[in-house]
Coordinates of C-alpha atoms in Angstrom, one line a residue:
X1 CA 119.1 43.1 62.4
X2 CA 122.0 40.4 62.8
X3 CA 120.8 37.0 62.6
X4 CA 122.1 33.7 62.9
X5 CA 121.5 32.2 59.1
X6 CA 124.6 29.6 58.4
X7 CA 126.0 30.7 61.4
X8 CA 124.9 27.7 63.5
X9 CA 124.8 24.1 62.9
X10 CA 123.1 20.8 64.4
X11 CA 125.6 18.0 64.1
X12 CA 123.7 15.7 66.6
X13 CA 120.2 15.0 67.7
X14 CA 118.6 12.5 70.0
X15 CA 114.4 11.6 70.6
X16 CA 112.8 9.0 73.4
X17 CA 109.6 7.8 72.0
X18 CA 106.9 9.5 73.3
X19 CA 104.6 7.1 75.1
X20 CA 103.5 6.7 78.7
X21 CA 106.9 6.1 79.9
X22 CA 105.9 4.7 84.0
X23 CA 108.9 2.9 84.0
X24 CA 110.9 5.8 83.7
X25 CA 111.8 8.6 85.6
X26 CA 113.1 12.0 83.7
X27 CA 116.3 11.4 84.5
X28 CA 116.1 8.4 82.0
X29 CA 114.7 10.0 79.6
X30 CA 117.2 12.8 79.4
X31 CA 120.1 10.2 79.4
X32 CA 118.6 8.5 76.7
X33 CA 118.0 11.0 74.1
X34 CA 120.9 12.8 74.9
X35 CA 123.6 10.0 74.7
X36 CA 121.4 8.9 71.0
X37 CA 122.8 12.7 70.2
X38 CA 126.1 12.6 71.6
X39 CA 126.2 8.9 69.8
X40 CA 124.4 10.4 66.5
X41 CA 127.0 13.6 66.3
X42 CA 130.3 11.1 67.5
X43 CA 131.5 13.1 70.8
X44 CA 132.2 12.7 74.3
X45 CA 129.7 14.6 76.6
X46 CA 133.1 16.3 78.0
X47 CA 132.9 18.6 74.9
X48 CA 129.7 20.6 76.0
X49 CA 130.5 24.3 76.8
X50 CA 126.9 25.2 77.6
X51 CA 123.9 23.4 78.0
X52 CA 120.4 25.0 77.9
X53 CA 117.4 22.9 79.6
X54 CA 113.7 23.3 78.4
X55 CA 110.9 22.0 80.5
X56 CA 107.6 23.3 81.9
X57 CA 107.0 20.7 85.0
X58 CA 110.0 18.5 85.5
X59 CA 112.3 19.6 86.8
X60 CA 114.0 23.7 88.7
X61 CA 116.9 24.9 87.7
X62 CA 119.5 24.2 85.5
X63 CA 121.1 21.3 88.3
X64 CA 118.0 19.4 86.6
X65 CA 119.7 18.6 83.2
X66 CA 123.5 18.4 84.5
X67 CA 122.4 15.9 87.0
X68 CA 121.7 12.7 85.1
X69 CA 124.2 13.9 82.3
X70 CA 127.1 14.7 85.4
X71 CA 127.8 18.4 83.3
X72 CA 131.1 19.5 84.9
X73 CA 129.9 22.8 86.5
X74 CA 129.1 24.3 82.7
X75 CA 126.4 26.7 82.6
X76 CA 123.3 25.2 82.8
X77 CA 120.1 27.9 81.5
X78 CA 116.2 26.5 82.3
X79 CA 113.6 27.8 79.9
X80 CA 110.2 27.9 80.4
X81 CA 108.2 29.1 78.0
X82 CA 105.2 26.5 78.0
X83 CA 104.7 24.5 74.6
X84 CA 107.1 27.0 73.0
X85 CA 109.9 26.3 75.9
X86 CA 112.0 23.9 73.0
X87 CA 111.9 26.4 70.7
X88 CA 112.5 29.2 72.8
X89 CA 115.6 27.2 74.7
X90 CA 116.9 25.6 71.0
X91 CA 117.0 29.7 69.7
X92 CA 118.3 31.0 72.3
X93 CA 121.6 28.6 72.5
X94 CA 121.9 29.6 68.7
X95 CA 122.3 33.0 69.5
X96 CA 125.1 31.9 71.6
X97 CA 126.8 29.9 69.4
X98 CA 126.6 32.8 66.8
X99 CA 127.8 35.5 69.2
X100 CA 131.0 33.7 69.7
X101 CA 130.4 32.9 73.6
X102 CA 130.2 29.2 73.2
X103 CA 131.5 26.7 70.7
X104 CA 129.6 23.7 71.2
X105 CA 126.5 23.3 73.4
X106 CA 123.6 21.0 74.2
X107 CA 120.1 21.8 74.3
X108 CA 117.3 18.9 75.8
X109 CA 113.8 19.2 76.6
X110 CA 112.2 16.9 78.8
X111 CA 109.0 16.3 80.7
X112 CA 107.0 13.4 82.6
X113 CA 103.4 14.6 82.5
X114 CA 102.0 10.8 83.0
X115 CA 103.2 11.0 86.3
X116 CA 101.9 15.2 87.5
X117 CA 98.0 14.4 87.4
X118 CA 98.2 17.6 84.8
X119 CA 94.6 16.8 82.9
X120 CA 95.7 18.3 79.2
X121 CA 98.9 20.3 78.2
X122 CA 99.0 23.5 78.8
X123 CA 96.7 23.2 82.1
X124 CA 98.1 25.9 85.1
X125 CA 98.5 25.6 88.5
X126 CA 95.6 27.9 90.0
X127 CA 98.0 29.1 92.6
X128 CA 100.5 30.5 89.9
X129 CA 100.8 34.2 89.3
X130 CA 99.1 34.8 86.3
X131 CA 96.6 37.5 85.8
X132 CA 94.9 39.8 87.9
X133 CA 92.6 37.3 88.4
X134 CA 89.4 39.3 87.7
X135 CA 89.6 38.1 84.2
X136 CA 88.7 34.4 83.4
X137 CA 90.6 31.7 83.1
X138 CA 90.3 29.3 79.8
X139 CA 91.5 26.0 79.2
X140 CA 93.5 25.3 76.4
X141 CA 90.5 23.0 74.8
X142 CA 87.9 25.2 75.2
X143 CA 89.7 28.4 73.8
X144 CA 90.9 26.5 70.8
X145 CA 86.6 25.1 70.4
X146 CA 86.0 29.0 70.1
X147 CA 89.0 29.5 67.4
X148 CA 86.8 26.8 65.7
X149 CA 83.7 28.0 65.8
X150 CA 84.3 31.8 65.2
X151 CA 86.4 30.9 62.3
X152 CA 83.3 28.6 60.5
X153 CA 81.2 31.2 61.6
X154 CA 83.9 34.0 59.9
X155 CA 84.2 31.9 56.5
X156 CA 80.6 30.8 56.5
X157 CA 81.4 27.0 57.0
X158 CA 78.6 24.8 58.5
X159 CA 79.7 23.5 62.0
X160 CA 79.3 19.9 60.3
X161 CA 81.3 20.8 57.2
X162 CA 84.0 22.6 59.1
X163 CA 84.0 19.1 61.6
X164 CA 85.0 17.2 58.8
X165 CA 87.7 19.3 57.5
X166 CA 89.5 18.7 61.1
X167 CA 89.0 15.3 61.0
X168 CA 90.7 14.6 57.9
X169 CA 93.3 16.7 59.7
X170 CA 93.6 14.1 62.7
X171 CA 93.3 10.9 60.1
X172 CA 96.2 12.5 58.2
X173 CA 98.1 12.9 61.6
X174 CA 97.7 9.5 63.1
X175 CA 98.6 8.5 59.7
X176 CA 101.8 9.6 59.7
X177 CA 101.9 8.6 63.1
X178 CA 101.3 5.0 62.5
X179 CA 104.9 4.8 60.4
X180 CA 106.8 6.5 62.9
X181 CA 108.0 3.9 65.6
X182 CA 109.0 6.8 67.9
X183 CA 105.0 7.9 68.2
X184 CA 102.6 8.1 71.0
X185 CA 100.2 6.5 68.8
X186 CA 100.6 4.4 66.2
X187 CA 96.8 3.4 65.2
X188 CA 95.4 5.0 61.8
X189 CA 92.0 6.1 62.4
X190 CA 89.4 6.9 60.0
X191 CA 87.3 9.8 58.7
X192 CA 84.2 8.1 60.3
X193 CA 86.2 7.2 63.9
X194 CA 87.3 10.9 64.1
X195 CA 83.3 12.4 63.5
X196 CA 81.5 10.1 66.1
X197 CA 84.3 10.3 68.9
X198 CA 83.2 11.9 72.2
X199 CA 83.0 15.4 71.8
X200 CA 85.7 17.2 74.3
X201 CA 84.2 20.6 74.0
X202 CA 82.6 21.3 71.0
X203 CA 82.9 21.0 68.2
X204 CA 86.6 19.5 69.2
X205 CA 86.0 15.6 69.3
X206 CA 88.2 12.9 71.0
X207 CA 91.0 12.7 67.7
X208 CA 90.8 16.7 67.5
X209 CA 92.8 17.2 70.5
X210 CA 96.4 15.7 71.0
X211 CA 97.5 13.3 74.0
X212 CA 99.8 14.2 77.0
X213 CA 103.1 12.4 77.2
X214 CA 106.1 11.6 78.7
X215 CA 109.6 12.0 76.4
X216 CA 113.0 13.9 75.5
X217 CA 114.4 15.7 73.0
X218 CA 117.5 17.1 72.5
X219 CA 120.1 18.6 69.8
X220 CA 124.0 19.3 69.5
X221 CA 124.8 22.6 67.9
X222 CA 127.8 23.9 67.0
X223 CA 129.4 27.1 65.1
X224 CA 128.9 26.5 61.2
X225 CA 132.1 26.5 60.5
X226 CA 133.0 23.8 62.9
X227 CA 130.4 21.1 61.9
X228 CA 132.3 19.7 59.1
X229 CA 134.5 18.3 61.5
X230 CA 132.0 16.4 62.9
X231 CA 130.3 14.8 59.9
X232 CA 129.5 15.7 56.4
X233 CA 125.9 15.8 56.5
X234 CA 125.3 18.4 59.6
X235 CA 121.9 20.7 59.4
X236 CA 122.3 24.6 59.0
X237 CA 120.2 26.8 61.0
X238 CA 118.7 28.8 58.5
X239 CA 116.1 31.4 60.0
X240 CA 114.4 31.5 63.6
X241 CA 111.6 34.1 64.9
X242 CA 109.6 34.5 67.9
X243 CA 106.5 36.6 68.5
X244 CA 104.6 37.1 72.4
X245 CA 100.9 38.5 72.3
X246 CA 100.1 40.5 75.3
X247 CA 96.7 39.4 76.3
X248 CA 95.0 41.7 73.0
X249 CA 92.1 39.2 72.6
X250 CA 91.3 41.2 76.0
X251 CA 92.1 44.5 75.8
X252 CA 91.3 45.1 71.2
X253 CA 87.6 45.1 70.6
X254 CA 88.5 44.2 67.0
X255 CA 90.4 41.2 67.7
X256 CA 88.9 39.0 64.8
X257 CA 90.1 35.4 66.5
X258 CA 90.0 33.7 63.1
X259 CA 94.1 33.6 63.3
X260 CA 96.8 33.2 65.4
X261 CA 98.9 37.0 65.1
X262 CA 101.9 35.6 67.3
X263 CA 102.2 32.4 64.7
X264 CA 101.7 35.1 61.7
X265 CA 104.7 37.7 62.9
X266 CA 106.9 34.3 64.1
X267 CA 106.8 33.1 60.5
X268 CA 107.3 36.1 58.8
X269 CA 110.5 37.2 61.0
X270 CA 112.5 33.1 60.6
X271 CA 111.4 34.3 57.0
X272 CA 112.7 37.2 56.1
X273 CA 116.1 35.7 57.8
X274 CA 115.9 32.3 55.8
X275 CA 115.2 34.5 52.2
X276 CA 112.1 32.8 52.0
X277 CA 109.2 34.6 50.1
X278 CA 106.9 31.7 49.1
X279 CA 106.8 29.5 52.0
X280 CA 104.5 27.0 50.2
X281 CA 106.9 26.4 47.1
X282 CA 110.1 26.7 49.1
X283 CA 109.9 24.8 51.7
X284 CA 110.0 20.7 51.8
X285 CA 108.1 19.8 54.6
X286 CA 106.6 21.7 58.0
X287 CA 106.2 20.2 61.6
X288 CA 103.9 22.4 63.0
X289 CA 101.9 22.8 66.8
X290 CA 98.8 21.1 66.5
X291 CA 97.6 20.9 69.9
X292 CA 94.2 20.9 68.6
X293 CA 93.3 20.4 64.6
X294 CA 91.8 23.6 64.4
X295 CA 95.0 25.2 65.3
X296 CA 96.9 22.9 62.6
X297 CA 93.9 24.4 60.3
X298 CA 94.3 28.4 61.0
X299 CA 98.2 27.6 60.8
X300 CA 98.2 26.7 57.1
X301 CA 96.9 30.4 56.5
X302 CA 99.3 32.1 59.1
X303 CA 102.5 30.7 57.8
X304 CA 100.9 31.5 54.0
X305 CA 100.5 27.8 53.1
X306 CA 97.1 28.8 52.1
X307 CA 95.3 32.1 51.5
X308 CA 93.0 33.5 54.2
X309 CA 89.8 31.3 54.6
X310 CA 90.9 28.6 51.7
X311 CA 92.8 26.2 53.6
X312 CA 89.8 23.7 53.7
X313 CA 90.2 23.6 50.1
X314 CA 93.6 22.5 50.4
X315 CA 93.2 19.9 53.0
X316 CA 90.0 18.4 50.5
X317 CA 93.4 18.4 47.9
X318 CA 95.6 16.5 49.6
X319 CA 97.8 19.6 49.4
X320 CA 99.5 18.9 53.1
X321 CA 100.2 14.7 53.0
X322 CA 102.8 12.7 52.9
X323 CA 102.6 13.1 49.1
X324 CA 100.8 16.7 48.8
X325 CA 102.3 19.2 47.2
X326 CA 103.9 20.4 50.8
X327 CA 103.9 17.7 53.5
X328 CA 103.0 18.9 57.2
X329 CA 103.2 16.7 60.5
X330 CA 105.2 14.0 58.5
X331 CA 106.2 12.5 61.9
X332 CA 102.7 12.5 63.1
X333 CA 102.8 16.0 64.7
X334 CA 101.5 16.6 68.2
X335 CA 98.2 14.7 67.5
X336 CA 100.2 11.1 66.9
X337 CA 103.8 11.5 68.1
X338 CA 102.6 13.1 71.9
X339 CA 103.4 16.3 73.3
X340 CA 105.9 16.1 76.4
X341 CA 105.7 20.3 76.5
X342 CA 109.4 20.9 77.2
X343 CA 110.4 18.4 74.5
X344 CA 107.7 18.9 71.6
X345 CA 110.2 21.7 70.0
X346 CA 112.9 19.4 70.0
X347 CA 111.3 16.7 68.5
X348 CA 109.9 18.2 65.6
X349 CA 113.6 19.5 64.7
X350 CA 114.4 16.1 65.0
X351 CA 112.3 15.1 62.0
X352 CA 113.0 17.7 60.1
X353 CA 117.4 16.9 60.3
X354 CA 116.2 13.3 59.5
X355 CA 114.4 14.4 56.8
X356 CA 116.7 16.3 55.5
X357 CA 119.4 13.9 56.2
X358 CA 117.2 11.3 53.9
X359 CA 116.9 9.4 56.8
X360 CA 113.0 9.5 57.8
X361 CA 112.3 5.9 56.5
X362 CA 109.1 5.5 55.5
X363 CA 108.0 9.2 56.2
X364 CA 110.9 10.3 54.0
X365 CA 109.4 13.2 52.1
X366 CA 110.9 14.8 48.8
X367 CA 114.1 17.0 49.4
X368 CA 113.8 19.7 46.7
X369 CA 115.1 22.8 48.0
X370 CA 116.5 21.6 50.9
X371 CA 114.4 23.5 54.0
X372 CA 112.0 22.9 56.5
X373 CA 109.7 24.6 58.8
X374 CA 109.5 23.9 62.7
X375 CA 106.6 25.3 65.0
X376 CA 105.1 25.4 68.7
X377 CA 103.1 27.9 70.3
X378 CA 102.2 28.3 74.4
X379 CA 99.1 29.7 75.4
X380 CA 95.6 30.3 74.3
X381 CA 94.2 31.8 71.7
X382 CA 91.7 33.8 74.4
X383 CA 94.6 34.7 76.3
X384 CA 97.2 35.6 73.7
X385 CA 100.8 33.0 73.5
X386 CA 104.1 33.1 72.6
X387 CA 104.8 31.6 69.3
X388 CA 108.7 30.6 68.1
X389 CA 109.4 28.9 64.2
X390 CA 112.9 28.0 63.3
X391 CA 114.1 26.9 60.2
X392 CA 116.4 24.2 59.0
X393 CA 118.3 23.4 55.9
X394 CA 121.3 22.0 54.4
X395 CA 124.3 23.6 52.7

């Protein structure tokens, strides 16, 4: 199947910090990661063909985005696809780009959940269409607390051993987070802070689960070909994939729930594409959805970081920090850096073209084979999600 390796390049990105932005409406926050990309990739906002607008609560339409940017009648395309909306909206304006339709287009997420009253990302609207509504409903903390506990259970890990293996996931995290002035939260935490912090539902504590935030993302892409006319050092899109369960925790009685199957097909599809066939040597650095650390956890053994039920071995190794052998959430992930829903894709491509760029400061990783792995997933485990990975790399 026709992809859209080399085909499609980023020549400009732009990130808000993610914080509890009060003073700010969305319309600010588009303006200002967008204009840091049109700034970043040295262009006038005139030269958008297409735009394509990812956000989960902020805003209808597509009038939403060409509002505060004053797009000239260009089409504008909303996506909503909950935490995978970025993604989803970033892959979908590649496959654009590739087909010949548009040359150069824009893609921003944005969202202002400080100001919604929403409790946790992810959180629905009871009134939304949804299910038949005879099966039960599960918030995204306590699905993710049973992902915890069946997988100890699965692996034989005690509750209190497998709780310390996610905390060293969260100190790690914040971390990474605390040298990233762009980040939510920029406190490192300790082993000991994560273990006695309120327990959410168990056994997710406080530091296991990641903030709601307000911010914007967004990223200029252009035909490969093109890009070099922009600047020398533009980012090639080298492999995408996207994968959408269909409720089969509910209707398989087999369903093991020790892994995440829509993550698992995601990465295998961006790849094949990328000619990737040992993801943990190959690529440089990951930036993965961990809305919850047990989800950061099962991920390492979806995207075949780490065999099936070893991963705790190498998080005891160091295998996945700064300095480990292949770094994940350098930018403090979702835990540390926020998670705006509609601009949580976005921003973790925009670490990964700084990284690859050289330009991460003092989060910059080592750039050996020149690729890196992006990754959100909406939904529940219970209740099956859509899961989207693209990868980036340089010429």
């Amino acid at each position: 199947m026709p992809g859209v390796r080399d085909k499609v390049a980023i020549i400009g990105m732009g990130c808000t910090r993610f914080a509890e932005h009060w003073d700010k409406s969305v319309n600010d926050l588009i303006v200002e990661a967008c204009y840091e990309a049109f700034e970043d990739a040295n262009m006038e906002p005139r030269e958008i063909q297409a735009a394509w607008w990812s956000t989960a609560r902020s805003g209808e339409l597509g009038r939403s985005l060409a509002y505060p940017l004053k797009l000239n009648f260009i089409p504008v395309t909303r996506v909503e696809n909950r935490c995978a909306s970025g993604h989803n909206a970033f892959i979908d304006a590649c496959y654009a780009v590739a087909c010949g339709a548009f040359d150069v287009v824009l893609v921003c997420g944005a969202e202002k959940l400080k100001d919604t009253g929403l409790p946790i990302p992810g959180d629905s609207n009871p009134t939304d269409l949804y299910t038949s509504r005879v099966d039960p409903r599960f918030m995204p903390v306590t699905s993710f607390a049973q992902l915890a506990l069946r997988y100890f259970h699965y692996y034989g890990i005690p509750v209190d051993e497998g709780r310390r293996i996610l905390a060293k996931i969260a100190v790690k995290n914040h971390y990474n987070g605390s040298l990233n002035p762009k980040a939510q939260f920029q406190r490192k935490i300790t082993l000991e802070e994560a273990l006695n912090a309120p327990i959410v539902a168990w056994p997710l504590g406080l530091y296991d689960c990641c903030g709601v935030s307000d911010g914007a993302a967004a990223a200029i892409i252009v035909r490969a070909d093109l890009a070099k006319k922009y600047r020398d050092d533009y980012v090639l899109v080298k492999g995408v994939g996207m994968s959408t369960g269909f409720y089969h925790g509910q209707v398989q009685d087999d369903w093991s729930l020790t892994h995440i199957e829509e993550n698992f097909r995601a990465a295998r599809m961006a790849y094949a594409e990328a000619g990737i066939t040992n993801p943990r040597k190959e690529l440089d650095l990951a930036i993965v959805h961990d809305c919850f650390t047990i989800h950061e956890l099962v991920i390492y053994e979806d995207f075949g970081f780490s065999p099936r039920g070893k991963a705790k071995e190498d998080v005891d190794a160091g295998a996945f920090e700064l300095k480990g052998e292949l770094p994940v959430n350098t930018d403090g992930g979702l835990k540390s850096f926020g998670h705006p829903v509609g601009a949580s894709g976005l921003r973790m491509m925009y670490e990964v073209y700084k990284q690859l760029q050289g330009k991460a400061g003092p989060r910059q990783v080592n750039i050996r084979n020149q690729l890196g792995l992006t990754h959100t997933c909406g939904g529940t485990p219970i209740d099956s999600q859509t899961a989207a990975v693209v990868i980036l790399g340089l010429r």
